[in-house]
PDB file of C-alpha atoms in Angstrom:
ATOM      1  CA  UNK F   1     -48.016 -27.888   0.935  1.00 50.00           C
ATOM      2  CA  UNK F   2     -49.256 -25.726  -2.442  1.00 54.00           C
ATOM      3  CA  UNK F   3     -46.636 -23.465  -3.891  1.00 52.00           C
ATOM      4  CA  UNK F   4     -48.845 -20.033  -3.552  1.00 53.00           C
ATOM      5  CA  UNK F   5     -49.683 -18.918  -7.293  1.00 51.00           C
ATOM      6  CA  UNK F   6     -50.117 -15.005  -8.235  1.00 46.00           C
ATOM      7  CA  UNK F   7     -52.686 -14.794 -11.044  1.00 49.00           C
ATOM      8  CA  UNK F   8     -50.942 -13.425 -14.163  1.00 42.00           C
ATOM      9  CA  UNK F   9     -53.902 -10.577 -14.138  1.00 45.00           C
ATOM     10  CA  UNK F  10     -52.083  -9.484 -10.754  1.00 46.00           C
ATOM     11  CA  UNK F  11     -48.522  -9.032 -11.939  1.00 44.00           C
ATOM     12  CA  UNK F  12     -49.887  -6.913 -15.436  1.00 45.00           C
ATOM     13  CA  UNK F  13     -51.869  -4.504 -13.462  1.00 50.00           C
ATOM     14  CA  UNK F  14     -50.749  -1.476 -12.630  1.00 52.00           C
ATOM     15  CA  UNK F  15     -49.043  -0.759  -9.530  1.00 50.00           C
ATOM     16  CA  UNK F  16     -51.450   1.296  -6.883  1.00 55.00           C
ATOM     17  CA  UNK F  17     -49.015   3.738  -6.096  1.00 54.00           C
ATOM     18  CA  UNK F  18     -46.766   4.200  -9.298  1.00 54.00           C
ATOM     19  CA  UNK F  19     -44.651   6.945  -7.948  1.00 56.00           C
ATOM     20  CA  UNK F  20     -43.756   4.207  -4.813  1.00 54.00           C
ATOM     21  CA  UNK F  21     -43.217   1.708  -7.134  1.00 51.00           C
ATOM     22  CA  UNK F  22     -40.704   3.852  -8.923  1.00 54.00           C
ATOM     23  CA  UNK F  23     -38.840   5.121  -5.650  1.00 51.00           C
ATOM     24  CA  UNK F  24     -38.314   1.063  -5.287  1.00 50.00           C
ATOM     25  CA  UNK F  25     -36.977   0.343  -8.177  1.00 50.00           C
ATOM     26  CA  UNK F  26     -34.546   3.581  -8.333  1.00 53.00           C
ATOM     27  CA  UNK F  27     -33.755   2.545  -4.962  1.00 53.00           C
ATOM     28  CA  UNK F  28     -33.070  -1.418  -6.261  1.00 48.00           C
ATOM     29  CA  UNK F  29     -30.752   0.378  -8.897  1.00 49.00           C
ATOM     30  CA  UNK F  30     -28.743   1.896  -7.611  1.00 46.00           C
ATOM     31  CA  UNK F  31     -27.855  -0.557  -4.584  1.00 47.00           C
ATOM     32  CA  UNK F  32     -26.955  -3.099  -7.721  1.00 43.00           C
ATOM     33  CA  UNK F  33     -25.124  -0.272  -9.006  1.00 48.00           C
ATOM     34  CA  UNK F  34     -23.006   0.419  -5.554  1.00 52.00           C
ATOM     35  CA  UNK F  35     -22.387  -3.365  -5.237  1.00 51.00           C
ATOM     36  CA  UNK F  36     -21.065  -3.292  -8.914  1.00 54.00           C
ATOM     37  CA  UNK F  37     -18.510  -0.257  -8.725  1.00 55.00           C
ATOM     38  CA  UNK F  38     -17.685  -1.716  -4.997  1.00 63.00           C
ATOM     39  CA  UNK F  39     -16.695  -5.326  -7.297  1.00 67.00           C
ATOM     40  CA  UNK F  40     -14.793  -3.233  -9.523  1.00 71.00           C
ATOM     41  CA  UNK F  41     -12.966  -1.386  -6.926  1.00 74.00           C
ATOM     42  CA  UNK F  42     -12.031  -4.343  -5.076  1.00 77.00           C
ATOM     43  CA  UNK F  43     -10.816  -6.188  -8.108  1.00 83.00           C
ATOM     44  CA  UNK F  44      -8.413  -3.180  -9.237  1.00 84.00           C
ATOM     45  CA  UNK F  45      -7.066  -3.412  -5.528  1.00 85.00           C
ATOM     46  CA  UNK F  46      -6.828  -7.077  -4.762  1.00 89.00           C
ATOM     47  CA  UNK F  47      -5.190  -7.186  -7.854  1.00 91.00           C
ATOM     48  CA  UNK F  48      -2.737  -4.096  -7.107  1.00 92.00           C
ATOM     49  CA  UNK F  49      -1.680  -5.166  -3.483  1.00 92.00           C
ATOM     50  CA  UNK F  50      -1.045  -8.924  -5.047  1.00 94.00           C
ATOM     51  CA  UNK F  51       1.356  -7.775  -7.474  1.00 95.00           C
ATOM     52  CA  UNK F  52       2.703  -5.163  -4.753  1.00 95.00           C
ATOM     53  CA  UNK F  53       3.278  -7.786  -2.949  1.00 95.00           C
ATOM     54  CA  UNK F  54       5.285 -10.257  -4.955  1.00 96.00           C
ATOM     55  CA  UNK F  55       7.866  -7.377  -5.747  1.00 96.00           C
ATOM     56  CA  UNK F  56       8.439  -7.463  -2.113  1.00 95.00           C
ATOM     57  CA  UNK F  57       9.354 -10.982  -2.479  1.00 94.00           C
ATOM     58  CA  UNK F  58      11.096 -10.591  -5.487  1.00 93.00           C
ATOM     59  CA  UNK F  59      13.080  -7.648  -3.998  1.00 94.00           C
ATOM     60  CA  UNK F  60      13.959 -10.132  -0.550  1.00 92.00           C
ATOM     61  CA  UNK F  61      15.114 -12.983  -2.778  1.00 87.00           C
ATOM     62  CA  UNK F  62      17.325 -10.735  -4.954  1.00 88.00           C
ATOM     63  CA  UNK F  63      19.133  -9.314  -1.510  1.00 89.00           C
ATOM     64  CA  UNK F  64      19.340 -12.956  -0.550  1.00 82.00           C
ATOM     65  CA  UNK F  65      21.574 -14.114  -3.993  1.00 79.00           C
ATOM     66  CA  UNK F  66      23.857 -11.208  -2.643  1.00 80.00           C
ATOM     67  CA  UNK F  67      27.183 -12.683  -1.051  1.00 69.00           C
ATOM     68  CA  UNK F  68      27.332 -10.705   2.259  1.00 68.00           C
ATOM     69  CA  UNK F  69      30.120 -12.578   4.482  1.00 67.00           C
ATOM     70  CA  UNK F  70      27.881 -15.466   5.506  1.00 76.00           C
ATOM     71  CA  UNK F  71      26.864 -18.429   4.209  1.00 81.00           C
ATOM     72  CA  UNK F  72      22.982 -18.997   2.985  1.00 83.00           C
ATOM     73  CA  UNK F  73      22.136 -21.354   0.349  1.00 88.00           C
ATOM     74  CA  UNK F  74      20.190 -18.328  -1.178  1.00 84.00           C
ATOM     75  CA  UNK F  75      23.614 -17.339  -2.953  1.00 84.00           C
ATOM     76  CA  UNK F  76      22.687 -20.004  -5.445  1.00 88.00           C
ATOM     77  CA  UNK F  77      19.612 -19.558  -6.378  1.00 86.00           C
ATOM     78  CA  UNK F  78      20.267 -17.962  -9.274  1.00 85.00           C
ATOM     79  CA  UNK F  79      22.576 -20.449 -10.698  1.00 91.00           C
ATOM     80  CA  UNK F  80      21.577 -22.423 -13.640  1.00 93.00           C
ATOM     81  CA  UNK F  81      23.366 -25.793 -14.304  1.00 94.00           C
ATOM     82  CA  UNK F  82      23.055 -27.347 -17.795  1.00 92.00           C
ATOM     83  CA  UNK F  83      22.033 -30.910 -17.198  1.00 91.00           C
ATOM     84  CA  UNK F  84      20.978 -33.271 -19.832  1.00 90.00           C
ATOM     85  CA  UNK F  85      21.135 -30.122 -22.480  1.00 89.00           C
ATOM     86  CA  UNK F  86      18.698 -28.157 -20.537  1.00 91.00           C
ATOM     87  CA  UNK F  87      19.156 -25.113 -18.023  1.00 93.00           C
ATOM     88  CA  UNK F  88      17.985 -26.343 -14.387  1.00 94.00           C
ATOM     89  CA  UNK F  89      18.324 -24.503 -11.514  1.00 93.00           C
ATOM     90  CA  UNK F  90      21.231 -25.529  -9.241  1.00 93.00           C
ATOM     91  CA  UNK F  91      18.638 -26.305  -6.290  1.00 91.00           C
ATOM     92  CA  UNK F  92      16.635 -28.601  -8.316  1.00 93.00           C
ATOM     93  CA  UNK F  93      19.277 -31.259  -9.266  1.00 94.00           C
ATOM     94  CA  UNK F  94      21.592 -30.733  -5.731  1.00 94.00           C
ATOM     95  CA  UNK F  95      21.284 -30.227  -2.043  1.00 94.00           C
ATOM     96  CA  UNK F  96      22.981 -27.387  -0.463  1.00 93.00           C
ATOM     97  CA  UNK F  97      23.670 -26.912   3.074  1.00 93.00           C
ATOM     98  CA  UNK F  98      25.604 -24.693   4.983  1.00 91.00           C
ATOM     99  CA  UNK F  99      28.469 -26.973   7.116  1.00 91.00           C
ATOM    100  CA  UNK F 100      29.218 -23.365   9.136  1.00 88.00           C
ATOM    101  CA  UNK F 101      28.857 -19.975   8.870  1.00 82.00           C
ATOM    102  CA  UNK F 102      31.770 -19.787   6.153  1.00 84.00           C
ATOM    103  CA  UNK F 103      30.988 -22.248   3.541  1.00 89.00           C
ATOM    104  CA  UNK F 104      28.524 -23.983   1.529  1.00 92.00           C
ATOM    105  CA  UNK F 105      28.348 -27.533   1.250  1.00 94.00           C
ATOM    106  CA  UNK F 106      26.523 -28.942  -2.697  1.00 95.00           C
ATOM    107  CA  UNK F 107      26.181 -32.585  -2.793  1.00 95.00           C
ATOM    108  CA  UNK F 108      24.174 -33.462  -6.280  1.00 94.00           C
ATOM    109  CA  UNK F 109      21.492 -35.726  -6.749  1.00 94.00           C
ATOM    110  CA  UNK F 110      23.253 -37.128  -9.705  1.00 92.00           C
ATOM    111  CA  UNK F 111      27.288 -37.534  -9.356  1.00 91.00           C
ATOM    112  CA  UNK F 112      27.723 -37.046 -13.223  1.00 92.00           C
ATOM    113  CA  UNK F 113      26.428 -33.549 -12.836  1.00 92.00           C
ATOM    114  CA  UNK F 114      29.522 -32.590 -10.318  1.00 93.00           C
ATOM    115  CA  UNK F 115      31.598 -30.930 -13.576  1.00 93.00           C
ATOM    116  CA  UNK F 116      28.294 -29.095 -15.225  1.00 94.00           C
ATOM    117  CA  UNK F 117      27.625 -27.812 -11.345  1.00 94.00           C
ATOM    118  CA  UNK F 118      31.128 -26.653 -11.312  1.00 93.00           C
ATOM    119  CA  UNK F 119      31.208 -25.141 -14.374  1.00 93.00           C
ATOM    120  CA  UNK F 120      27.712 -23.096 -13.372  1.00 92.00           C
ATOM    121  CA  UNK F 121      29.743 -21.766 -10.291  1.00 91.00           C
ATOM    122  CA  UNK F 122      33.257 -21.009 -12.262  1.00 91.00           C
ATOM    123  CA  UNK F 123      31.399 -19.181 -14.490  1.00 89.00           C
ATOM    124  CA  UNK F 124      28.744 -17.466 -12.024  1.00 85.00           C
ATOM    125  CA  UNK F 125      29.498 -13.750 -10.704  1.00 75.00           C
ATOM    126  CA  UNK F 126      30.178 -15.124  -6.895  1.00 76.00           C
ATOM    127  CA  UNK F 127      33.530 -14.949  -6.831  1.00 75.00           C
ATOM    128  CA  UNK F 128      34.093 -18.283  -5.058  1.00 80.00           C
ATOM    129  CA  UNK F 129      36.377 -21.155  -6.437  1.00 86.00           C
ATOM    130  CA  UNK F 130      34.455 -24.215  -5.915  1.00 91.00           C
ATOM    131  CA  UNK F 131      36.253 -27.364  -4.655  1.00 93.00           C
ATOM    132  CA  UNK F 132      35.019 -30.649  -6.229  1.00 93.00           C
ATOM    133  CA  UNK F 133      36.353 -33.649  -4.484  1.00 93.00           C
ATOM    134  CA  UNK F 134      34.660 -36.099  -6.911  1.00 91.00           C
ATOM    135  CA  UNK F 135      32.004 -36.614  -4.569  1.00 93.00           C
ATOM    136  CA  UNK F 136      30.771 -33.200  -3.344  1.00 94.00           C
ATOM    137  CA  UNK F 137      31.625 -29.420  -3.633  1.00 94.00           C
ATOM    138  CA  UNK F 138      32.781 -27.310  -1.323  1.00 94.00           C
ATOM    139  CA  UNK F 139      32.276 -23.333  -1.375  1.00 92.00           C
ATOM    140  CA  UNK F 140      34.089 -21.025   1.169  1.00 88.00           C
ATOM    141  CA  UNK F 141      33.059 -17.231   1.398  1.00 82.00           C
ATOM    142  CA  UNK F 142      36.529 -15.181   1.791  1.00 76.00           C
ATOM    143  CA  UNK F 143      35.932 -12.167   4.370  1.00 78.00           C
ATOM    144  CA  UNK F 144      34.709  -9.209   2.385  1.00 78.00           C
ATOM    145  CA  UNK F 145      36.898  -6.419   1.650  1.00 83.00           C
ATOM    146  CA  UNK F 146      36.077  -2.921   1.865  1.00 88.00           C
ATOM    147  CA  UNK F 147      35.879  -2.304  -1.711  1.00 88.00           C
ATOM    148  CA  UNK F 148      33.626  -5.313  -2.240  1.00 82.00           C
ATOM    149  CA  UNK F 149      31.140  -3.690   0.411  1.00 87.00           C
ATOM    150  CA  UNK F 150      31.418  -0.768  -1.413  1.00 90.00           C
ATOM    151  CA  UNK F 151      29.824  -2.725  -5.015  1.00 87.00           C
ATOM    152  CA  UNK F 152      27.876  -4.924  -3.199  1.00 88.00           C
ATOM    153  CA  UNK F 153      26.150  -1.853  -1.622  1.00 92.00           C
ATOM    154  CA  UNK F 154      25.682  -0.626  -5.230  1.00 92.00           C
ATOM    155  CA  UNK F 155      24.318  -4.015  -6.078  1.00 91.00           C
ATOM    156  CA  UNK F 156      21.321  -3.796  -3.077  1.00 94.00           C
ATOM    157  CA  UNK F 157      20.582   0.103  -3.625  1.00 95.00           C
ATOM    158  CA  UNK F 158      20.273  -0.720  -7.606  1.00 94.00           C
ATOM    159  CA  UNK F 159      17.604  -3.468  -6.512  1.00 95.00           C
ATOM    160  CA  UNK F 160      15.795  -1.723  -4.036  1.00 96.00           C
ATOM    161  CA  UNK F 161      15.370   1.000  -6.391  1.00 96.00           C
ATOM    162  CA  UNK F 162      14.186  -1.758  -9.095  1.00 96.00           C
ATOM    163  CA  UNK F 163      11.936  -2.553  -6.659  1.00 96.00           C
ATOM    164  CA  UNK F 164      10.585   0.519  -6.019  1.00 97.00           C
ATOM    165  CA  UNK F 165      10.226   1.495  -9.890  1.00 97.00           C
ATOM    166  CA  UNK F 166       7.843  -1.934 -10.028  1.00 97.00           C
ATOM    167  CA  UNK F 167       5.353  -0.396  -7.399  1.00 97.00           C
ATOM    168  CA  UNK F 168       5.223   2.807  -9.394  1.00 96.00           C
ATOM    169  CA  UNK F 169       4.563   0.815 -12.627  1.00 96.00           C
ATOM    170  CA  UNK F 170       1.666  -1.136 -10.654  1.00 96.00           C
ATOM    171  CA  UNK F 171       0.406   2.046  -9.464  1.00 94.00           C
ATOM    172  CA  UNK F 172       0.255   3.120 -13.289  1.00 94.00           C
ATOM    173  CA  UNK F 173      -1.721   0.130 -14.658  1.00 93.00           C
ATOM    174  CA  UNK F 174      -4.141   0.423 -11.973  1.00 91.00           C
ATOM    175  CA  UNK F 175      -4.668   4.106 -12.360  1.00 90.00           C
ATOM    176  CA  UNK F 176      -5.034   2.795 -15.954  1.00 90.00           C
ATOM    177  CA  UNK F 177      -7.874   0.182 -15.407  1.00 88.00           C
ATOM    178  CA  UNK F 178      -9.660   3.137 -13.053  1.00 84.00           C
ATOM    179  CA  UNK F 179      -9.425   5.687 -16.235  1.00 86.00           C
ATOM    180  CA  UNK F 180     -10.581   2.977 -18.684  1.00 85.00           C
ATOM    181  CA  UNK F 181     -13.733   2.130 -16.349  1.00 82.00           C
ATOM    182  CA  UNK F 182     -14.353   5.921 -16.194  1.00 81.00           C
ATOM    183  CA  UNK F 183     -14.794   6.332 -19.965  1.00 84.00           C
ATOM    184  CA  UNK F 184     -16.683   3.187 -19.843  1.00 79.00           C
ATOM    185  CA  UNK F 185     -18.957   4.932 -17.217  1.00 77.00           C
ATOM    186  CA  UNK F 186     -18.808   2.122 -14.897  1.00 75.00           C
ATOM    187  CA  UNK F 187     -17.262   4.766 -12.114  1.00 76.00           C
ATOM    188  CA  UNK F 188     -17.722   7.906 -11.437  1.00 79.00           C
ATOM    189  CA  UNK F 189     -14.663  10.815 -11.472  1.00 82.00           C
ATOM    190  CA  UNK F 190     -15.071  10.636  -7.331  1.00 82.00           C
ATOM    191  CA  UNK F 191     -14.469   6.957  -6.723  1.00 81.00           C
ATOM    192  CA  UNK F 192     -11.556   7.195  -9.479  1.00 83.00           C
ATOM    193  CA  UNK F 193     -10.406   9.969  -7.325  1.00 87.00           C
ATOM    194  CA  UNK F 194     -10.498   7.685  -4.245  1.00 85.00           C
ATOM    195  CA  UNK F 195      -9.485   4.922  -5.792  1.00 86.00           C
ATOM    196  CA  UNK F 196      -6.161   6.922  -6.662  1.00 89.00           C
ATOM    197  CA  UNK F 197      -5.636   8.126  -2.841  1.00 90.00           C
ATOM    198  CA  UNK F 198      -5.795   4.444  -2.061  1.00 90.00           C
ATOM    199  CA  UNK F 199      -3.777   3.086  -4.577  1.00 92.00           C
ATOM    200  CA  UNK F 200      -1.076   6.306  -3.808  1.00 93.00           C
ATOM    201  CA  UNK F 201      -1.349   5.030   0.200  1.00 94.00           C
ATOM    202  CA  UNK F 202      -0.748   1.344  -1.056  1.00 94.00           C
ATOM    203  CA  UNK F 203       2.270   2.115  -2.575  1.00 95.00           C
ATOM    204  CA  UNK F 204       3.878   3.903   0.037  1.00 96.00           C
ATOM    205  CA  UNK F 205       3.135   1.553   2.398  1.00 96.00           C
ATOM    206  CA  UNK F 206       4.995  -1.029   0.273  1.00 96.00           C
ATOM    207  CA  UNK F 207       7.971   1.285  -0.628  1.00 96.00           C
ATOM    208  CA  UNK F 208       8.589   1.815   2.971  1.00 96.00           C
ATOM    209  CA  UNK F 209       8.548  -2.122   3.256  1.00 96.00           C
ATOM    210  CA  UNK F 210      11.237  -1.884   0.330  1.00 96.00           C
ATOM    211  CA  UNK F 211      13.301   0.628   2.596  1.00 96.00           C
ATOM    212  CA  UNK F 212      13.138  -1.668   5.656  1.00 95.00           C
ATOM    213  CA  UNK F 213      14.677  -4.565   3.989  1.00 94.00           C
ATOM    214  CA  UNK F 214      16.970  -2.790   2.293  1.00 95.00           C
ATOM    215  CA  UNK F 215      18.211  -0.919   5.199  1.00 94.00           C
ATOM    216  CA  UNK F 216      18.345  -4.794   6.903  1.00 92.00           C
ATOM    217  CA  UNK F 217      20.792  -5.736   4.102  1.00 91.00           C
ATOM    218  CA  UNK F 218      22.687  -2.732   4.113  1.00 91.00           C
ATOM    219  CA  UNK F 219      23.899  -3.087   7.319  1.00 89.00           C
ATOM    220  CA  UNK F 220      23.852  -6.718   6.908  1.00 86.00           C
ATOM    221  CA  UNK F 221      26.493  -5.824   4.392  1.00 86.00           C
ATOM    222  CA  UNK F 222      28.292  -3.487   6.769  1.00 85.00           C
ATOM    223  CA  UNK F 223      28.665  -4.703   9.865  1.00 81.00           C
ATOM    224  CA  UNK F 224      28.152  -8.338   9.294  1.00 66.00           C
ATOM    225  CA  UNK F 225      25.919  -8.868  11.883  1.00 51.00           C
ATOM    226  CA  UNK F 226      22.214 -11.233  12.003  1.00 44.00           C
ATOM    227  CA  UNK F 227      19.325  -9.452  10.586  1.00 42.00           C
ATOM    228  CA  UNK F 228      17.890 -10.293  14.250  1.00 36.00           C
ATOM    229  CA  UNK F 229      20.266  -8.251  15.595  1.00 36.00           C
ATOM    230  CA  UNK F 230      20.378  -5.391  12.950  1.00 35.00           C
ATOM    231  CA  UNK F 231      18.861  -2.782  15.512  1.00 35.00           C
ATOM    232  CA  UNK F 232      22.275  -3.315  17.615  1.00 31.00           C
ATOM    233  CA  UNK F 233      24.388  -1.229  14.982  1.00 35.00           C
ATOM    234  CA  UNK F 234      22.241   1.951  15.234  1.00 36.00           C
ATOM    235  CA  UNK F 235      24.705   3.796  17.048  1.00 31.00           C
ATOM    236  CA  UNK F 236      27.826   2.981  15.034  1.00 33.00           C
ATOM    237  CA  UNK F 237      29.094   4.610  12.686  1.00 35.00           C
ATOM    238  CA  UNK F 238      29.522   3.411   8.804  1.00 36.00           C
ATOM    239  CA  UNK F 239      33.267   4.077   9.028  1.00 35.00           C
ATOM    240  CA  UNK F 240      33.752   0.822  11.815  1.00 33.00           C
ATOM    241  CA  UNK F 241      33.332  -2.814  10.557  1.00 35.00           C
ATOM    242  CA  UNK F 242      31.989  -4.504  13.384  1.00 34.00           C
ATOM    243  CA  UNK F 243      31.507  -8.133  13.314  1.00 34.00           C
ATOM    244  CA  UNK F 244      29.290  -9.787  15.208  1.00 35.00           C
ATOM    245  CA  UNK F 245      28.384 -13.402  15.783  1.00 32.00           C
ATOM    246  CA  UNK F 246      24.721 -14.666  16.113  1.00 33.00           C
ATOM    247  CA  UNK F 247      24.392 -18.163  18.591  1.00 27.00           C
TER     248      UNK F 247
END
């Protein structure tokens, strides 16, 4: 089947009904236009809520290197071992498990890095003497005293806060990239506007995500209990340690 031609004479004429014409074509504008600021929008967003929430992450894993009373491998994450004159991370070059609720268990990939693993440990701010028999090494958590609940506390609040000051700087360089597209008169003072209400409702929502978890560790902290269970300490009071075993 022919491929319906439009003779050139057609498309140079002038339109019947100019004034329709032009309505169409304003019309085609400005829908481009809408489509355009919409990309923008969603591009300062997407990339706001992204970085919003890999603080969030950030902010878990940080609570999780915190020694609390119970034993998660997540204490060492942090540690870096020197092996074969370069700084590895302890996870990458041993396995750690955790034989009971009180101790760690780190059995290396590579026997001759026992002493460097060691070292990383001694020298770490844990507060745990490791015990190398040659073959593995054994870590076990001694019950917390009040004072060290008191500076571990310190230790989660100064996080969560760190936390919190990284949503306020994302909220900044977005508010940023709205301004600079303003000036650049790709949108208009009333979508930056919007744009700002949303990015202001973003952030709350993920400080208040901030405050959950840090109100999970806190009383983590506290009362020594699972964070399953967290919601059982409500109605005790900060004064009692209360600890409480999760099956």
């Amino acid at each position: 089947m022919a491929t319906p031609t439009i003779p050139v004479r057609s498309i140079l004429q002038p339109h019947p009904n100019p004034s329709k014409a032009l309505f169409f074509v304003r019309g085609l504008l400005l829908l481009l236009l809408e489509k355009s600021v919409e990309a923008e929008k969603s591009v300062i967003a997407k990339d706001a809520k992204g970085r919003m929430e890999k603080t969030i992450e950030t902010v878990r894993q940080n609570f999780n290197s915190v020694r609390t009373g119970r034993a998660n491998p997540a204490m060492l994450d942090k540690i870096e071992v020197e092996y074969y004159g370069s700084p590895v991370s302890l996870k990458s070059v041993a396995q750690i498990s955790t034989p009971d609720a009180s101790s760690l268990l780190v059995q290396p990939y590579d026997k001759s890095s026992l002493k460097a693993i060691e070292k990383a440990i001694v020298g770490s701010d844990l507060g745990m003497t490791p015990n190398n028999d040659g073959e593995v090494i054994r870590l076990t958590l001694p019950q917390l005293t009040s004072e060290r609940k008191k500076e571990l506390l310190k230790v989660v609040a100064k996080q969560a806060e760190e936390g919190k000051v990284a949503l306020r700087n994302i909220r900044r360089d977005a508010l940023k990239a709205c301004e600079k597209l303003e000036k650049e008169k790709k949108l208009s003072e009333d979508i930056v506007k919007d744009l700002s209400s949303d990015l202001q409702k973003l952030t709350e929502e993920y400080m208040k995500k901030i405050d959950a978890v840090y109100k999970q560790k806190e009383k983590f902290i506290i009362f020594g209990i699972c964070h399953s269970r967290s919601e059982m300490s409500d109605s005790l009071p900060y004064q009692v340690v209360v600890v409480m075993v999760c099956v």
